[in-house]
Amino acid sequence: MRVGFIGLGRMGANMVRRLVRDGHEVVAFNRTPERTREIMTEGVEGAFSLLELVGKLPAPRVVWVMVPAGDATEAMIAELMGLLEPGDTIVDGGNTNFHDDVRRHARVAEKGVGYVDAGTSGGVWGLEVGYCLMVGGDREAVEPLEPIFRTLAPADGYAHVGGPGAGHYVKMVHNGIEYGLMQAYAEGFEIMHASDYDLDLAQVSGIWRYGSVVRSWLLDLLYDALAMRFDEVNLRRDPACPLCSPKATILELQDYPAFCGAGRGRDTEPVDEIGAGELKRRLDAGEPIEIIDVREPREWAICRIEGARLVPLGSLAAHVGDLDPARTYVLQCRSGARSARALELLRQAGFRRLLSLRGGILAWAREVDPTMPTY
């Protein structure tokens, strides 16, 4: 099959490799282009935008999203929905809350797009041993994708467990059991470590792996950690070392920030911030303040502050000439990091009447307009 794949972290990249090894064609995209270029050296076709990725897939398209659950997945799917067509299918392979799956399934279905949730377990070892896949969604959306699922999973490691959200629901319970097992092992070995017996914990964990009812792969990993051996390397002291030689010249703690050119050693100005409530009060009072939203268009489409002007951070330098140095500007992004960088850029261009919205549009939604959708 030919599939689009978004997200090339350690797990996502290995899933792409496993698909390609079994003869599937993959068009891969990552927000950081270096990851895309890296995997292109392994026979994977790359794309450097979602538009390019969708354009390289034949209809009906299949796009697998493997990015962190929550805001990142929400924004990615929202952007994809502006590009996909009826008959296409989105697969969410992250750790999404199953309630979000149910909501997204209904939303994308309005456009005729399929939605499949795939609870995925296997971590970085999945490339060689396969990934356990717990898949939820409508049967007509899931069945055409089974060649992909059966490649990614080991024998008997894939199942269509139910309707929309069922895959991530089962994965949620799976994760709870996993964390419970780790906690039980941790407490049990701590009890043994604190006992009056001189127990070899590596030996105990080793024998528990054979015949015991508490044997598991997590116990295998615990044994590997407990059985580790370390080599001790003796280093010769440098007789001329200014720190540790008999003739040391450094006899007190150094001011590290000044020493390395950071902190007080740099001539930087603090970022001036304004809270969401204070900004609302000043706007309501009629102060001539203009808000510059430095997010991306896909984020702007989800939510925005009324009256704000969209100037993405990446294009801000090209629009400096459109701004008035005598005017007061409030820079705003999602959470405050990009607006701080935008403020520094404008400062370097000679602007002084600048503020950054503390906490970004998330703070505005939380403190000023709770009805605003967030991502």
Short mmCIF file of C-alpha atoms in Angstrom, two decimals:
data_model
loop_
_atom_site.label_atom_id
_atom_site.label_comp_id
_atom_site.label_asym_id
_atom_site.label_seq_id
_atom_site.Cartn_x
_atom_site.Cartn_y
_atom_site.Cartn_z
CA MET A 1 0.00 0.00 0.00
CA ARG A 2 0.97 3.64 -0.38
CA VAL A 3 0.54 5.63 2.82
CA GLY A 4 1.40 9.08 4.12
CA PHE A 5 3.12 9.15 7.50
CA ILE A 6 3.39 12.23 9.73
CA GLY A 7 5.79 12.22 12.68
CA LEU A 8 9.31 10.80 12.55
CA GLY A 9 10.27 10.49 16.20
CA ARG A 10 12.11 7.35 17.26
CA MET A 11 8.93 5.27 17.26
CA GLY A 12 7.39 6.84 14.15
CA ALA A 13 10.58 6.56 12.11
CA ASN A 14 10.93 2.89 12.99
CA MET A 15 7.32 2.25 11.99
CA VAL A 16 8.08 3.80 8.60
CA ARG A 17 11.16 1.57 8.27
CA ARG A 18 9.13 -1.54 9.09
CA LEU A 19 6.51 -0.63 6.48
CA VAL A 20 9.13 -0.02 3.78
CA ARG A 21 10.92 -3.28 4.58
CA ASP A 22 7.68 -5.13 3.85
CA GLY A 23 7.18 -3.48 0.48
CA HIS A 24 4.83 -0.62 1.32
CA GLU A 25 5.40 2.82 -0.22
CA VAL A 26 5.63 5.60 2.36
CA VAL A 27 5.55 9.37 1.89
CA ALA A 28 6.92 10.81 5.14
CA PHE A 29 6.64 14.28 6.66
CA ASN A 30 8.09 15.78 9.83
CA ARG A 31 7.86 19.35 11.11
CA THR A 32 11.64 19.28 11.47
CA PRO A 33 12.86 18.81 7.88
CA GLU A 34 16.16 17.25 8.97
CA ARG A 35 14.27 14.14 10.12
CA THR A 36 12.57 13.91 6.74
CA ARG A 37 15.86 14.23 4.85
CA GLU A 38 17.43 11.59 7.08
CA ILE A 39 14.79 8.95 6.39
CA MET A 40 14.79 9.74 2.67
CA THR A 41 18.25 8.13 2.55
CA GLU A 42 16.55 4.83 3.44
CA GLY A 43 14.24 4.57 0.44
CA VAL A 44 11.38 6.63 1.84
CA GLU A 45 9.79 9.37 -0.24
CA GLY A 46 9.82 12.68 1.61
CA ALA A 47 7.46 15.64 1.75
CA PHE A 48 8.19 19.02 3.26
CA SER A 49 4.65 20.25 3.73
CA LEU A 50 1.27 18.63 4.29
CA LEU A 51 0.16 19.95 0.92
CA GLU A 52 3.06 18.14 -0.75
CA LEU A 53 2.38 14.96 1.22
CA VAL A 54 -1.31 14.87 0.27
CA GLY A 55 -0.43 15.64 -3.35
CA LYS A 56 1.86 12.60 -3.52
CA LEU A 57 -0.84 10.16 -2.38
CA PRO A 58 -3.37 8.56 -4.74
CA ALA A 59 -7.04 8.73 -3.82
CA PRO A 60 -8.40 7.33 -1.62
CA ARG A 61 -5.55 8.52 0.59
CA VAL A 62 -4.37 7.06 3.90
CA VAL A 63 -2.49 9.37 6.28
CA TRP A 64 -1.06 8.01 9.54
CA VAL A 65 -0.52 10.69 12.24
CA MET A 66 2.13 9.78 14.83
CA VAL A 67 2.70 12.96 16.85
CA PRO A 68 2.25 13.71 20.58
CA ALA A 69 -1.34 13.40 21.76
CA GLY A 70 -3.31 16.53 22.55
CA ASP A 71 -2.62 19.92 20.97
CA ALA A 72 -0.13 18.64 18.37
CA THR A 73 -2.49 15.95 17.09
CA GLU A 74 -5.49 18.29 17.17
CA ALA A 75 -3.70 20.93 15.11
CA MET A 76 -2.33 18.39 12.65
CA ILE A 77 -5.72 16.83 11.97
CA ALA A 78 -7.32 20.27 11.64
CA GLU A 79 -4.76 21.18 8.98
CA LEU A 80 -5.19 17.87 7.19
CA MET A 81 -8.94 18.36 7.00
CA GLY A 82 -8.32 21.38 4.81
CA LEU A 83 -6.52 19.16 2.30
CA LEU A 84 -8.16 15.73 2.32
CA GLU A 85 -11.17 14.67 0.25
CA PRO A 86 -14.17 12.35 0.75
CA GLY A 87 -13.02 8.73 0.85
CA ASP A 88 -9.65 9.51 2.45
CA THR A 89 -8.76 8.12 5.90
CA ILE A 90 -6.82 9.48 8.87
CA VAL A 91 -5.16 7.04 11.29
CA ASP A 92 -4.20 8.44 14.70
CA GLY A 93 -1.49 6.20 16.19
CA GLY A 94 -0.67 8.30 19.26
CA ASN A 95 -1.97 8.07 22.82
CA THR A 96 -5.10 10.13 22.19
CA ASN A 97 -7.89 10.34 24.76
CA PHE A 98 -10.64 8.10 23.38
CA HIS A 99 -13.24 10.83 23.96
CA ASP A 100 -11.32 12.96 21.43
CA ASP A 101 -11.49 10.07 18.95
CA VAL A 102 -15.28 9.94 19.17
CA ARG A 103 -15.49 13.71 18.64
CA ARG A 104 -13.02 13.75 15.74
CA HIS A 105 -14.66 10.75 14.05
CA ALA A 106 -17.97 12.61 13.95
CA ARG A 107 -16.33 15.82 12.73
CA VAL A 108 -14.32 14.33 9.87
CA ALA A 109 -17.24 12.11 8.85
CA GLU A 110 -19.16 15.27 7.94
CA LYS A 111 -16.65 15.72 5.12
CA GLY A 112 -16.72 12.03 4.16
CA VAL A 113 -13.28 11.31 5.62
CA GLY A 114 -12.67 8.13 7.61
CA TYR A 115 -11.07 8.12 11.05
CA VAL A 116 -9.27 5.18 12.65
CA ASP A 117 -7.69 5.19 16.12
CA ALA A 118 -4.76 2.82 16.54
CA GLY A 119 -3.47 2.23 20.06
CA THR A 120 0.19 1.38 19.47
CA SER A 121 2.54 -0.35 21.89
CA GLY A 122 6.09 -1.48 21.26
CA GLY A 123 8.34 1.52 21.73
CA VAL A 124 11.74 1.63 20.07
CA TRP A 125 11.89 -2.18 19.99
CA GLY A 126 8.96 -2.41 17.58
CA LEU A 127 11.13 -2.19 14.48
CA GLU A 128 12.40 -5.72 15.05
CA VAL A 129 9.67 -7.39 17.15
CA GLY A 130 6.61 -5.52 15.85
CA TYR A 131 3.99 -3.26 17.42
CA CYS A 132 0.89 -4.42 19.24
CA LEU A 133 -2.00 -2.62 17.53
CA MET A 134 -5.38 -2.07 19.18
CA VAL A 135 -7.52 -0.55 16.42
CA GLY A 136 -10.85 1.23 16.67
CA GLY A 137 -13.14 2.62 13.98
CA ASP A 138 -15.81 1.74 11.47
CA ARG A 139 -15.21 -1.60 9.77
CA GLU A 140 -15.37 -0.08 6.28
CA ALA A 141 -12.52 2.27 7.25
CA VAL A 142 -10.41 -0.34 9.07
CA GLU A 143 -10.52 -3.34 6.72
CA PRO A 144 -8.81 -1.67 3.72
CA LEU A 145 -5.89 -0.78 6.01
CA GLU A 146 -5.27 -4.27 7.36
CA PRO A 147 -2.18 -4.87 5.14
CA ILE A 148 -0.54 -1.96 6.97
CA PHE A 149 -1.62 -3.18 10.40
CA ARG A 150 -0.43 -6.73 9.73
CA THR A 151 2.98 -5.46 8.61
CA LEU A 152 3.46 -3.33 11.69
CA ALA A 153 2.23 -5.95 14.16
CA PRO A 154 3.80 -9.31 14.98
CA ALA A 155 1.74 -12.45 14.38
CA ASP A 156 -1.44 -12.30 16.49
CA GLY A 157 -0.50 -8.77 17.63
CA TYR A 158 -3.27 -6.86 15.82
CA ALA A 159 -7.02 -6.70 16.42
CA HIS A 160 -9.92 -4.49 15.39
CA VAL A 161 -11.33 -4.14 18.90
CA GLY A 162 -14.39 -1.98 18.27
CA GLY A 163 -15.88 1.25 16.97
CA PRO A 164 -14.53 4.81 17.08
CA GLY A 165 -12.37 5.35 20.17
CA ALA A 166 -12.22 1.67 21.14
CA GLY A 167 -8.57 1.31 20.10
CA HIS A 168 -7.35 4.14 22.30
CA TYR A 169 -9.70 3.07 25.10
CA VAL A 170 -8.07 -0.37 25.18
CA LYS A 171 -4.62 1.27 24.95
CA MET A 172 -5.50 3.49 27.92
CA VAL A 173 -6.29 0.44 30.04
CA HIS A 174 -3.14 -1.24 28.71
CA ASN A 175 -1.07 1.72 29.88
CA GLY A 176 -2.68 1.63 33.32
CA ILE A 177 -1.75 -2.03 33.70
CA GLU A 178 1.79 -1.26 32.49
CA TYR A 179 2.27 1.50 35.06
CA GLY A 180 0.73 -0.66 37.78
CA LEU A 181 3.17 -3.46 37.01
CA MET A 182 6.13 -1.08 37.11
CA GLN A 183 4.97 0.34 40.43
CA ALA A 184 4.50 -3.15 41.89
CA TYR A 185 7.97 -4.25 40.77
CA ALA A 186 9.49 -1.02 42.15
CA GLU A 187 7.86 -1.41 45.56
CA GLY A 188 8.66 -5.12 45.77
CA PHE A 189 12.34 -4.65 44.99
CA GLU A 190 12.55 -1.67 47.35
CA ILE A 191 11.19 -3.88 50.16
CA MET A 192 13.82 -6.52 49.40
CA HIS A 193 16.56 -3.90 49.17
CA ALA A 194 15.61 -2.54 52.62
CA SER A 195 15.39 -5.99 54.27
CA ASP A 196 17.89 -7.51 56.71
CA TYR A 197 18.89 -10.04 54.05
CA ASP A 198 21.80 -9.41 51.72
CA LEU A 199 19.82 -10.23 48.60
CA ASP A 200 21.23 -10.19 45.09
CA LEU A 201 18.35 -8.39 43.36
CA ALA A 202 19.70 -9.16 39.90
CA GLN A 203 19.71 -12.84 40.80
CA VAL A 204 16.14 -12.65 42.13
CA SER A 205 14.82 -10.84 39.07
CA GLY A 206 16.70 -13.31 36.88
CA ILE A 207 15.08 -16.43 38.30
CA TRP A 208 11.63 -14.82 38.34
CA ARG A 209 11.80 -14.69 34.55
CA TYR A 210 11.47 -18.49 34.33
CA GLY A 211 8.36 -20.31 35.51
CA SER A 212 7.18 -17.53 37.83
CA VAL A 213 3.65 -16.13 37.51
CA VAL A 214 5.11 -12.59 37.70
CA ARG A 215 7.39 -13.04 34.68
CA SER A 216 6.98 -10.37 31.99
CA TRP A 217 8.89 -8.33 29.46
CA LEU A 218 9.02 -5.46 31.97
CA LEU A 219 10.75 -7.86 34.37
CA ASP A 220 13.22 -8.71 31.60
CA LEU A 221 14.07 -5.02 31.31
CA LEU A 222 14.42 -4.75 35.10
CA TYR A 223 16.81 -7.71 35.13
CA ASP A 224 18.88 -6.11 32.36
CA ALA A 225 19.22 -2.96 34.47
CA LEU A 226 20.02 -4.74 37.74
CA ALA A 227 22.54 -7.07 36.10
CA MET A 228 24.55 -4.26 34.53
CA ARG A 229 28.26 -4.24 35.25
CA PHE A 230 30.39 -1.10 35.26
CA ASP A 231 34.06 -0.76 34.49
CA GLU A 232 36.08 1.55 36.68
CA VAL A 233 38.61 3.69 34.85
CA ASN A 234 41.43 5.33 36.76
CA LEU A 235 42.57 8.63 35.27
CA ARG A 236 45.96 10.20 35.91
CA ARG A 237 45.74 13.62 37.49
CA ASP A 238 47.13 16.40 35.32
CA PRO A 239 49.93 17.99 37.39
CA ALA A 240 49.25 21.32 35.64
CA CYS A 241 45.47 21.33 36.15
CA PRO A 242 44.40 24.73 37.56
CA LEU A 243 41.55 23.07 39.46
CA CYS A 244 42.78 19.79 40.99
CA SER A 245 46.59 19.80 40.90
CA PRO A 246 48.74 20.54 43.98
CA LYS A 247 49.38 23.96 42.44
CA ALA A 248 45.73 24.77 41.68
CA THR A 249 45.01 28.39 40.87
CA ILE A 250 41.19 28.15 40.93
CA LEU A 251 40.39 28.08 44.63
CA GLU A 252 36.75 29.23 44.72
CA LEU A 253 33.54 28.83 42.75
CA GLN A 254 33.47 30.73 39.49
CA ASP A 255 30.59 32.91 38.26
CA TYR A 256 29.60 30.43 35.55
CA PRO A 257 27.14 32.68 33.63
CA ALA A 258 29.70 35.47 33.39
CA PHE A 259 32.50 32.99 32.65
CA CYS A 260 30.74 31.42 29.67
CA GLY A 261 29.24 34.62 28.29
CA ALA A 262 25.69 34.00 29.46
CA GLY A 263 23.49 35.87 31.91
CA ARG A 264 25.26 38.96 33.24
CA GLY A 265 27.96 38.53 30.60
CA ARG A 266 25.51 39.46 27.86
CA ASP A 267 23.86 42.77 27.18
CA THR A 268 20.28 41.58 26.74
CA GLU A 269 17.04 43.26 27.73
CA PRO A 270 14.29 41.43 29.60
CA VAL A 271 11.11 40.58 27.72
CA ASP A 272 8.30 42.98 28.69
CA GLU A 273 5.07 41.04 29.19
CA ILE A 274 1.43 41.88 29.70
CA GLY A 275 -1.20 39.64 31.22
CA ALA A 276 -4.38 38.70 29.37
CA GLY A 277 -6.63 40.50 31.84
CA GLU A 278 -4.57 43.70 31.73
CA LEU A 279 -4.53 43.65 27.92
CA LYS A 280 -8.32 43.27 27.84
CA ARG A 281 -8.72 46.17 30.25
CA ARG A 282 -6.49 48.45 28.17
CA LEU A 283 -8.22 47.49 24.92
CA ASP A 284 -11.64 48.15 26.46
CA ALA A 285 -10.36 51.55 27.60
CA GLY A 286 -9.63 52.40 23.98
CA GLU A 287 -5.83 52.48 24.19
CA PRO A 288 -4.24 52.42 20.69
CA ILE A 289 -2.74 48.95 20.98
CA GLU A 290 -2.39 46.57 18.04
CA ILE A 291 -2.03 42.82 18.55
CA ILE A 292 0.35 40.99 16.22
CA ASP A 293 -0.37 37.23 16.13
CA VAL A 294 2.86 35.43 15.16
CA ARG A 295 1.35 31.93 14.92
CA GLU A 296 0.89 29.92 11.74
CA PRO A 297 -2.24 30.21 9.52
CA ARG A 298 -3.42 26.73 10.57
CA GLU A 299 -3.43 27.90 14.22
CA TRP A 300 -5.13 31.18 13.29
CA ALA A 301 -7.94 29.16 11.69
CA ILE A 302 -8.67 27.45 15.01
CA CYS A 303 -8.92 30.54 17.21
CA ARG A 304 -7.89 34.20 17.24
CA ILE A 305 -8.23 37.37 19.29
CA GLU A 306 -10.62 39.78 17.63
CA GLY A 307 -8.77 42.60 15.89
CA ALA A 308 -5.38 40.86 15.87
CA ARG A 309 -3.22 40.94 12.75
CA LEU A 310 -1.66 37.67 11.56
CA VAL A 311 2.07 37.93 10.79
CA PRO A 312 3.71 34.47 11.20
CA LEU A 313 7.05 34.59 13.00
CA GLY A 314 8.88 33.21 9.98
CA SER A 315 7.76 36.16 7.82
CA LEU A 316 7.90 38.90 10.47
CA ALA A 317 11.27 40.25 9.34
CA ALA A 318 9.90 40.80 5.84
CA HIS A 319 6.99 42.85 7.24
CA VAL A 320 8.91 45.14 9.58
CA GLY A 321 8.48 47.97 7.08
CA ASP A 322 4.68 47.65 7.40
CA LEU A 323 4.80 48.47 11.14
CA ASP A 324 4.90 51.87 12.82
CA PRO A 325 7.69 52.26 15.43
CA ALA A 326 5.61 54.91 17.20
CA ARG A 327 2.71 52.50 17.77
CA THR A 328 2.32 50.09 20.73
CA TYR A 329 2.32 46.45 19.68
CA VAL A 330 1.45 43.35 21.71
CA LEU A 331 3.03 40.20 20.27
CA GLN A 332 0.97 37.05 20.76
CA CYS A 333 1.42 33.35 19.99
CA ARG A 334 0.02 30.14 21.47
CA SER A 335 1.83 30.11 24.82
CA GLY A 336 4.35 32.97 24.80
CA ALA A 337 7.62 31.50 23.48
CA ARG A 338 7.34 32.65 19.87
CA SER A 339 6.05 36.09 20.81
CA ALA A 340 9.15 36.60 22.98
CA ARG A 341 11.34 35.81 19.96
CA ALA A 342 9.25 38.17 17.82
CA LEU A 343 9.65 40.93 20.39
CA GLU A 344 13.45 40.51 20.36
CA LEU A 345 13.46 40.63 16.54
CA LEU A 346 11.49 43.90 16.50
CA ARG A 347 13.69 45.37 19.21
CA GLN A 348 16.71 44.77 17.01
CA ALA A 349 14.87 46.62 14.24
CA GLY A 350 14.52 49.68 16.49
CA PHE A 351 11.01 49.17 17.94
CA ARG A 352 10.57 50.01 21.63
CA ARG A 353 6.83 50.11 22.34
CA LEU A 354 6.53 46.32 22.54
CA LEU A 355 4.85 43.83 24.88
CA SER A 356 4.49 40.05 24.78
CA LEU A 357 1.20 38.46 25.84
CA ARG A 358 2.12 36.30 28.84
CA GLY A 359 0.84 32.76 28.30
CA GLY A 360 -0.28 33.52 24.75
CA ILE A 361 -3.74 32.85 23.41
CA LEU A 362 -4.11 29.98 25.88
CA ALA A 363 -4.02 32.54 28.71
CA TRP A 364 -6.54 34.71 26.83
CA ALA A 365 -8.90 31.75 26.48
CA ARG A 366 -8.45 30.84 30.14
CA GLU A 367 -8.75 34.33 31.65
CA VAL A 368 -10.78 36.41 29.17
CA ASP A 369 -12.81 34.23 26.78
CA PRO A 370 -13.48 30.68 28.10
CA THR A 371 -15.66 29.97 25.03
CA MET A 372 -12.64 30.22 22.72
CA PRO A 373 -11.55 26.84 21.26
CA THR A 374 -8.00 25.85 22.19
CA TYR A 375 -5.55 23.36 20.75
#
